[in-house]
Each structure stands twice: as structure tokens, then as C-alpha cells.
Amino acid sequence: MENYEINILRRNGNWKKVKQDDLVTSDDNENNKTEQKQEEFENLDDDFRFYLNQVNSIINKLENLEKEKNNLKNQLKIYEQEFISKKTDTQNKIDQMTHEREIIDKTINIIKSLKSF
């Protein structure tokens, strides 16, 4: 086992190959730590942007739903007005027919009364 290499998975998702001959020094560790901190900051920044975009997307969807809800309410309002108008017309016809029936009943009573005279 003289020649070997190790694959190391970094925090950013990339793989790094380390060979047997590679020496890890404190300077490398310092550079790696600095790079890791920079990558973590970039990842946090990317995550923040990602979540910000997700929230923005959800807000847009909610606004679209609100607009659709208002459109549906307006349609319902139109149908409600149509039914109220239909109800009013029907009630007027009923009132007119009731009045006509009363007149017919009075006329029938007058005819019966004249007949018995």
C-alpha cells in the first residue's frame, strides 16, 4: 500500500483527491479553512437567495390566487344579481296572477249571485 489516494467530499459537494505524497501543512490548513469559510459564506448567500426566491414565488402564487378568488367572487355576484332579478320577475308574475285570480273569483261570485236572483 505504498501508492494510494483518498477522495474527500468537501462541504460544497465537490470531491478532492488526496494522494500519499500530498503533505498537509498548517498553511494549507489555514488556506483550506479560509476557503471553507468563503465557500460556507457563498453557500449561505446562495441558500439565502434560494429561499428568498422561494418565498417570492409563494407570494406571487398567493397574489394570483387572490386575483382568481376575486374574479370568482365577481362571477358569483353577477349570478346572484341574475337570480335576484329572476326572483323579482317571478314574484311580480305571482302577484299579478293572484290579483287576476281574485278578480276572477269575484266575477264568479257575482255571476252565481245574479243567477240565483
Coordinates of C-alpha atoms in Angstrom, one line a residue:
M1 CA 0.0 0.0 0.0
E2 CA 2.6 2.4 -1.0
N3 CA 0.6 4.4 -3.5
Y4 CA -2.9 5.4 -2.5
E5 CA -5.2 8.3 -2.9
I6 CA -8.3 9.3 -0.9
N7 CA -11.4 11.0 -2.2
I8 CA -12.6 13.6 0.3
L9 CA -16.1 15.0 -0.1
R10 CA -16.0 18.8 0.6
R11 CA -18.8 20.8 2.2
N12 CA -19.6 22.4 -1.1
G13 CA -20.3 19.0 -2.6
N14 CA -17.1 18.7 -4.7
W15 CA -14.7 15.8 -4.3
K16 CA -11.0 16.4 -3.6
K17 CA -8.3 13.7 -4.3
V18 CA -5.5 13.5 -1.8
K19 CA -2.5 11.4 -2.7
Q20 CA 0.0 9.9 -0.4
D21 CA 2.7 12.4 -1.5
D22 CA 0.5 15.4 -0.6
L23 CA 1.6 16.9 2.7
V24 CA -0.8 18.8 4.8
T25 CA 0.8 21.7 6.4
S26 CA -0.5 24.3 8.7
D27 CA -0.5 26.9 5.9
D28 CA -2.6 24.5 3.8
N29 CA -4.9 24.1 6.7
E30 CA -5.2 27.9 7.1
N31 CA -5.9 28.2 3.4
N32 CA -8.4 25.4 3.5
K33 CA -10.1 27.0 6.5
T34 CA -10.2 30.3 4.7
E35 CA -11.5 28.7 1.6
Q36 CA -14.1 26.7 3.6
K37 CA -15.3 29.8 5.3
Q38 CA -15.6 31.6 2.0
E39 CA -17.4 28.6 0.5
E40 CA -19.7 28.5 3.5
F41 CA -20.4 32.2 3.2
E42 CA -21.2 31.7 -0.5
N43 CA -23.3 28.7 0.3
L44 CA -25.2 30.7 2.9
D45 CA -25.6 33.6 0.4
D46 CA -26.8 31.1 -2.2
D47 CA -29.1 29.5 0.3
F48 CA -30.5 32.9 1.3
R49 CA -31.1 33.8 -2.3
F50 CA -32.7 30.4 -3.0
Y51 CA -35.1 30.8 0.0
L52 CA -35.7 34.4 -0.9
N53 CA -36.7 33.3 -4.4
Q54 CA -38.9 30.5 -3.0
V55 CA -40.7 33.0 -0.7
N56 CA -41.1 35.4 -3.6
S57 CA -42.5 32.6 -5.7
I58 CA -45.0 31.7 -2.9
I59 CA -46.1 35.3 -2.6
N60 CA -46.7 35.5 -6.4
K61 CA -48.8 32.4 -6.2
L62 CA -50.8 33.8 -3.4
E63 CA -51.4 37.0 -5.3
N64 CA -52.5 35.0 -8.3
L65 CA -54.9 33.0 -6.1
E66 CA -56.2 36.2 -4.6
K67 CA -56.9 37.6 -8.1
E68 CA -58.6 34.4 -9.1
K69 CA -60.6 34.4 -5.9
N70 CA -61.8 38.0 -6.6
N71 CA -62.7 37.1 -10.2
L72 CA -64.7 34.1 -8.9
K73 CA -66.5 36.4 -6.4
N74 CA -67.3 38.8 -9.2
Q75 CA -68.8 36.0 -11.3
L76 CA -70.8 34.9 -8.3
K77 CA -72.0 38.4 -7.8
I78 CA -73.2 38.5 -11.4
Y79 CA -75.1 35.2 -11.0
E80 CA -76.6 36.4 -7.7
Q81 CA -77.9 39.6 -9.4
E82 CA -79.4 37.4 -12.2
F83 CA -81.2 35.2 -9.7
I84 CA -82.4 38.2 -7.7
S85 CA -83.8 39.7 -10.9
K86 CA -85.4 36.4 -11.9
K87 CA -86.9 36.1 -8.4
T88 CA -88.3 39.7 -8.6
D89 CA -89.9 38.9 -12.0
T90 CA -91.4 35.7 -10.7
Q91 CA -92.8 37.4 -7.6
N92 CA -94.3 40.1 -9.8
K93 CA -95.9 37.5 -12.0
I94 CA -97.2 35.7 -8.9
D95 CA -98.7 38.9 -7.6
Q96 CA -100.3 39.7 -10.9
M97 CA -101.8 36.2 -11.2
T98 CA -103.0 36.4 -7.6
H99 CA -104.7 39.7 -8.3
E100 CA -106.2 38.2 -11.5
R101 CA -107.4 35.2 -9.6
E102 CA -109.1 37.4 -7.0
I103 CA -110.9 39.3 -9.8
I104 CA -112.0 36.0 -11.4
D105 CA -113.3 34.7 -8.1
K106 CA -115.3 37.9 -7.5
T107 CA -116.7 37.7 -11.1
I108 CA -117.7 34.1 -10.5
N109 CA -119.4 35.1 -7.2
I110 CA -121.3 37.9 -9.0
I111 CA -122.4 35.5 -11.8
K112 CA -123.6 33.0 -9.2
S113 CA -125.4 35.7 -7.3
L114 CA -127.1 37.0 -10.5
K115 CA -128.0 33.5 -11.5
S116 CA -129.8 32.9 -8.2
F117 CA -131.6 36.2 -8.4

